[in-house]
CSV table of C-alpha atoms in Angstrom, one decimal:
chain,number,residue,atom,x,y,z
A,1361,MET,CA,0.0,0.0,0.0
A,1362,HIS,CA,1.1,3.6,-0.6
A,1363,ALA,CA,0.7,7.1,0.8
A,1364,ALA,CA,-2.1,7.0,3.4
A,1365,GLY,CA,-2.3,3.2,2.7
A,1366,GLY,CA,1.5,3.1,3.5
A,1367,LEU,CA,0.8,4.5,6.9
A,1368,ALA,CA,-2.0,2.0,7.4
A,1369,THR,CA,0.5,-0.7,6.5
A,1370,TYR,CA,2.7,0.3,9.4
A,1371,LEU,CA,-0.2,0.6,11.8
A,1372,HIS,CA,-1.7,-2.8,10.8
A,1373,ALA,CA,1.4,-4.8,9.7
A,1374,ASP,CA,0.9,-7.4,12.4
A,1375,TYR,CA,-2.8,-8.0,11.7
A,1376,PRO,CA,-2.8,-10.1,8.5
A,1377,PRO,CA,-0.7,-12.9,10.0
A,1378,THR,CA,-3.4,-13.5,12.6
A,1379,LYS,CA,-5.7,-14.5,9.8
A,1380,LEU,CA,-3.1,-16.6,7.8
A,1381,PRO,CA,-1.8,-20.1,8.2
A,1382,SER,CA,1.4,-20.2,10.2
A,1383,THR,CA,3.2,-21.6,7.2
A,1384,THR,CA,2.4,-18.5,5.1
A,1385,LYS,CA,5.5,-16.5,4.0
A,1386,TYR,CA,4.3,-12.9,4.9
A,1387,ALA,CA,5.9,-9.5,4.8
A,1388,ALA,CA,4.5,-6.0,4.7
A,1389,ILE,CA,5.8,-3.3,2.3
A,1390,ALA,CA,4.9,0.3,3.1
A,1391,ASP,CA,5.3,2.9,0.3
A,1392,ALA,CA,5.5,6.6,1.2
A,1393,GLY,CA,3.6,6.2,4.5
A,1394,TYR,CA,6.5,7.2,6.9
A,1395,PHE,CA,5.0,10.6,7.7
A,1396,ILE,CA,7.1,11.9,10.5
A,1397,ASP,CA,6.4,13.8,13.7
A,1398,ALA,CA,8.6,16.9,13.1
A,1399,LEU,CA,8.6,20.7,13.4
A,1400,ASP,CA,7.9,22.9,10.4
A,1401,GLU,CA,10.2,25.4,8.9
A,1402,GLN,CA,9.3,28.0,11.5
A,1403,GLY,CA,10.0,25.6,14.4
A,1404,GLN,CA,6.3,25.1,15.1
A,1405,GLN,CA,4.2,21.9,15.5
A,1406,HIS,CA,2.4,21.8,12.2
A,1407,ILE,CA,1.5,18.1,11.7
A,1408,ARG,CA,1.3,16.8,15.3
A,1409,PRO,CA,-1.9,18.6,16.3
A,1410,GLN,CA,-3.6,17.2,13.2
A,1411,TYR,CA,-2.6,13.7,14.0
A,1412,GLN,CA,-3.6,14.1,17.7
A,1413,TYR,CA,-7.0,15.5,16.6
A,1414,VAL,CA,-7.7,12.6,14.2
A,1415,PHE,CA,-6.5,10.0,16.7
A,1416,LYS,CA,-8.9,11.4,19.4
A,1417,MET,CA,-11.8,12.1,17.0
A,1418,GLN,CA,-11.8,8.6,15.6
A,1419,ASN,CA,-11.1,7.0,19.0
A,1420,ALA,CA,-8.3,5.1,17.2
A,1421,SER,CA,-6.6,3.5,20.1
A,1422,SER,CA,-8.2,0.1,19.3
A,1423,GLY,CA,-7.3,0.4,15.6
A,1424,VAL,CA,-3.6,0.7,15.7
A,1425,ASN,CA,-0.7,-1.5,16.8
A,1426,GLN,CA,-1.7,-2.8,20.2
A,1427,ASN,CA,1.9,-3.5,21.3
A,1428,CYS,CA,2.5,0.2,20.8
A,1429,ILE,CA,-0.6,1.2,22.7
A,1430,SER,CA,0.2,-1.1,25.7
A,1431,SER,CA,3.7,0.3,25.9
A,1432,THR,CA,2.7,3.9,25.8
A,1433,ALA,CA,1.2,6.2,28.5
A,1434,ALA,CA,-2.4,7.0,27.8
A,1435,GLU,CA,-1.7,10.7,27.2
A,1436,ASP,CA,0.9,9.8,24.6
A,1437,GLN,CA,-1.0,7.1,22.7
A,1438,TRP,CA,-1.5,9.4,19.7
A,1439,LYS,CA,2.1,8.6,18.9
A,1440,CYS,CA,1.0,5.1,17.8
A,1441,PHE,CA,-0.6,6.9,14.8
A,1442,PHE,CA,2.9,7.7,13.5
A,1443,ALA,CA,5.1,5.2,11.8
A,1444,GLN,CA,8.2,6.2,13.6
A,1445,TYR,CA,6.7,5.3,17.0
A,1446,THR,CA,5.0,2.2,15.7
A,1447,VAL,CA,7.9,0.4,14.0
A,1448,PRO,CA,9.7,-0.6,17.2
A,1449,HIS,CA,6.6,-2.6,18.1
A,1450,ILE,CA,6.1,-4.4,14.8
A,1451,THR,CA,6.9,-8.1,14.9
A,1452,SER,CA,6.3,-9.0,11.3
A,1453,ARG,CA,8.8,-8.7,8.4
A,1454,LEU,CA,8.6,-5.1,7.1
A,1455,PHE,CA,10.0,-3.3,4.1
A,1456,ALA,CA,9.9,0.5,4.2
A,1457,LEU,CA,10.0,2.3,0.9
A,1458,ASN,CA,10.2,6.1,1.2
A,1459,SER,CA,11.9,9.2,-0.3
A,1460,GLN,CA,14.0,11.2,2.1
A,1461,TYR,CA,12.5,14.2,0.4
A,1462,ASP,CA,8.9,13.0,0.2
A,1463,THR,CA,7.0,15.7,-1.7
A,1464,TRP,CA,3.9,15.3,0.5
A,1465,GLN,CA,5.8,15.8,3.6
A,1466,LEU,CA,7.7,18.9,2.5
A,1467,PRO,CA,4.6,21.1,2.2
A,1468,ASN,CA,2.4,19.4,4.7
A,1469,ILE,CA,4.9,18.7,7.6
A,1470,LEU,CA,7.8,21.0,7.0
A,1471,ASP,CA,5.4,23.6,5.5
A,1472,LEU,CA,7.9,24.3,2.7
A,1473,HIS,CA,6.3,25.4,-0.6
A,1474,CYS,CA,9.2,25.2,-3.0
A,1475,LEU,CA,11.5,22.7,-4.6
A,1476,PRO,CA,15.1,23.2,-5.7
A,1477,PRO,CA,16.3,25.2,-7.5
A,1478,LYS,CA,13.5,27.6,-6.5
A,1479,CYS,CA,14.1,27.4,-2.8
A,1480,GLN,CA,16.2,30.3,-1.7
A,1481,GLY,CA,17.6,31.6,1.6
A,1482,ALA,CA,15.7,30.2,4.7
A,1483,ASP,CA,13.7,27.9,2.4
A,1484,GLU,CA,16.9,26.4,0.9
A,1485,LYS,CA,18.3,25.8,4.4
A,1486,ALA,CA,15.1,24.2,5.5
A,1487,PHE,CA,15.1,21.9,2.5
A,1488,GLU,CA,18.8,20.9,3.1
A,1489,GLY,CA,18.1,20.3,6.8
A,1490,TRP,CA,15.1,18.1,6.2
A,1491,ARG,CA,17.1,15.0,5.3
A,1492,GLY,CA,18.7,14.9,8.7
A,1493,THR,CA,15.4,15.3,10.4
A,1494,PHE,CA,13.8,12.5,8.3
A,1495,LEU,CA,16.7,10.1,8.8
A,1496,GLU,CA,16.6,10.7,12.6
A,1497,ALA,CA,12.9,9.8,12.6
A,1498,PHE,CA,13.7,6.8,10.3
A,1499,ALA,CA,16.2,5.3,12.7
A,1500,PRO,CA,13.7,2.7,14.0
A,1501,VAL,CA,13.7,1.2,10.5
A,1502,MET,CA,17.5,1.2,10.3
A,1503,ASN,CA,17.9,-1.2,13.2
A,1504,GLY,CA,20.2,-3.7,11.5
A,1505,SER,CA,17.6,-6.4,11.7
A,1506,LYS,CA,17.2,-8.8,8.8
A,1507,THR,CA,13.5,-8.7,9.4
A,1508,THR,CA,13.3,-5.0,8.4
A,1509,GLY,CA,14.3,-3.8,5.0
A,1510,ALA,CA,14.4,-0.3,3.5
A,1511,PHE,CA,14.9,1.7,0.4
A,1512,ALA,CA,15.1,5.4,1.2
A,1513,ASP,CA,16.1,7.3,-1.9
A,1514,SER,CA,16.7,11.0,-2.4
A,1515,CYS,CA,14.3,11.6,-5.3
A,1516,LEU,CA,11.8,14.4,-5.2
A,1517,THR,CA,8.7,12.1,-5.2
A,1518,HIS,CA,5.9,10.6,-3.1
A,1519,CYS,CA,4.6,7.1,-4.0
A,1520,GLN,CA,7.2,4.9,-5.8
A,1521,SER,CA,6.0,1.3,-5.9
A,1522,MET,CA,3.9,1.9,-9.0
A,1523,GLY,CA,5.1,3.1,-12.4
A,1524,GLY,CA,8.6,3.7,-13.5
A,1525,SER,CA,10.1,4.3,-10.1
A,1526,TRP,CA,10.0,0.6,-9.2
A,1527,SER,CA,12.2,-0.4,-12.1
A,1528,GLY,CA,14.0,2.9,-12.5
A,1529,TYR,CA,15.4,4.3,-9.2
A,1530,LYS,CA,18.6,2.9,-7.8
A,1531,ILE,CA,20.7,3.1,-4.7
A,1532,LYS,CA,24.2,1.7,-4.9
A,1533,ASP,CA,23.4,0.4,-8.4
A,1534,LYS,CA,20.5,-1.7,-7.1
A,1535,LEU,CA,17.1,-1.1,-8.5
A,1536,MET,CA,14.2,-0.6,-6.1
A,1537,ARG,CA,12.5,-3.8,-7.2
A,1538,GLU,CA,15.8,-5.7,-6.9
A,1539,ALA,CA,16.4,-4.4,-3.4
A,1540,PHE,CA,12.9,-5.5,-2.3
A,1541,ALA,CA,13.2,-8.9,-4.0
A,1542,ASP,CA,16.6,-9.7,-2.6
A,1543,TRP,CA,15.4,-8.8,0.9
A,1544,TYR,CA,12.0,-10.7,0.6
A,1545,PHE,CA,13.6,-13.9,-0.7
A,1546,GLU,CA,16.5,-13.6,1.7
A,1547,ARG,CA,19.1,-13.8,-1.1
A,1548,PRO,CA,22.8,-13.7,-0.4
A,1549,THR,CA,23.0,-10.4,-2.4
A,1550,ALA,CA,20.5,-8.7,-0.1
A,1551,GLU,CA,21.7,-5.5,1.5
A,1552,GLY,CA,18.6,-5.1,3.5
A,1553,GLN,CA,18.5,-1.4,4.3
A,1554,LEU,CA,19.6,1.0,1.6
A,1555,ILE,CA,20.0,4.7,2.3
A,1556,ASP,CA,20.7,7.2,-0.5
A,1557,GLY,CA,23.0,10.2,-0.3
A,1558,PRO,CA,21.6,13.8,-0.1
A,1559,TYR,CA,19.7,15.4,-3.0
A,1560,PRO,CA,20.7,15.7,-5.9
A,1561,SER,CA,23.3,13.0,-5.7
A,1562,ASN,CA,21.2,10.2,-7.3
A,1563,PRO,CA,21.3,10.3,-11.1
A,1564,THR,CA,18.4,7.9,-11.5
A,1565,CYS,CA,16.0,10.4,-9.9
A,1566,PRO,CA,13.8,12.4,-12.3
A,1567,HIS,CA,14.7,16.1,-12.6
A,1568,ARG,CA,12.2,18.6,-11.3
A,1569,GLU,CA,12.5,22.4,-11.6
A,1570,SER,CA,9.1,23.5,-10.3
A,1571,SER,CA,6.9,22.8,-7.4
A,1572,ASP,CA,3.9,23.1,-9.7
A,1573,ASP,CA,4.0,19.4,-10.6
A,1574,GLY,CA,6.0,18.0,-7.8
A,1575,MET,CA,4.4,18.9,-4.5
A,1576,HIS,CA,1.4,17.2,-2.9
A,1577,TYR,CA,-0.8,19.4,-0.7
A,1578,PHE,CA,-3.9,18.9,1.4
A,1579,VAL,CA,-7.1,19.6,-0.5
């Protein structure tokens, strides 16, 4: 699943195995759902209040990862609506597919409304600093475990498991689809967790010059 479905994959990754035979080879792949709990460009909480509101409004505590809920104080259980706080509690095999510069997160979490080369001054610094913020939040995925795989590229994009990205984007000369297949089938060539360099170091990423066709906003 991708985008909001990617987030749902993190939240419900451990549910399908409860309905499958124990002999079933199962793994979850989440595409572009690693929306992080982070401050915006102005140092304000932009996304957290929205998540807190939705979590409370939907009474979602029974509909997210229950290991996370049971391990979290009642006043902080909204955190279990975020992937970064849920991943440590997932017991199933999991592959995280996400851009470090997710073009949904840039405007809707960082509150940044430009893409290079049109970002200037403070906007440019905010864009450059976002990678470190994302990777810090992505640390639970990068746990060194063979049960958790990752492909975190530096392309300016959102969903990637459909279309040309799957067979086009590379990290360390390995296609996205190859990275997932090697990890899923536990091949000797599997690198497990692939992290790209900073933008614009990846030549396989499509080139964008305008936010007009690259950003994803709330509507």
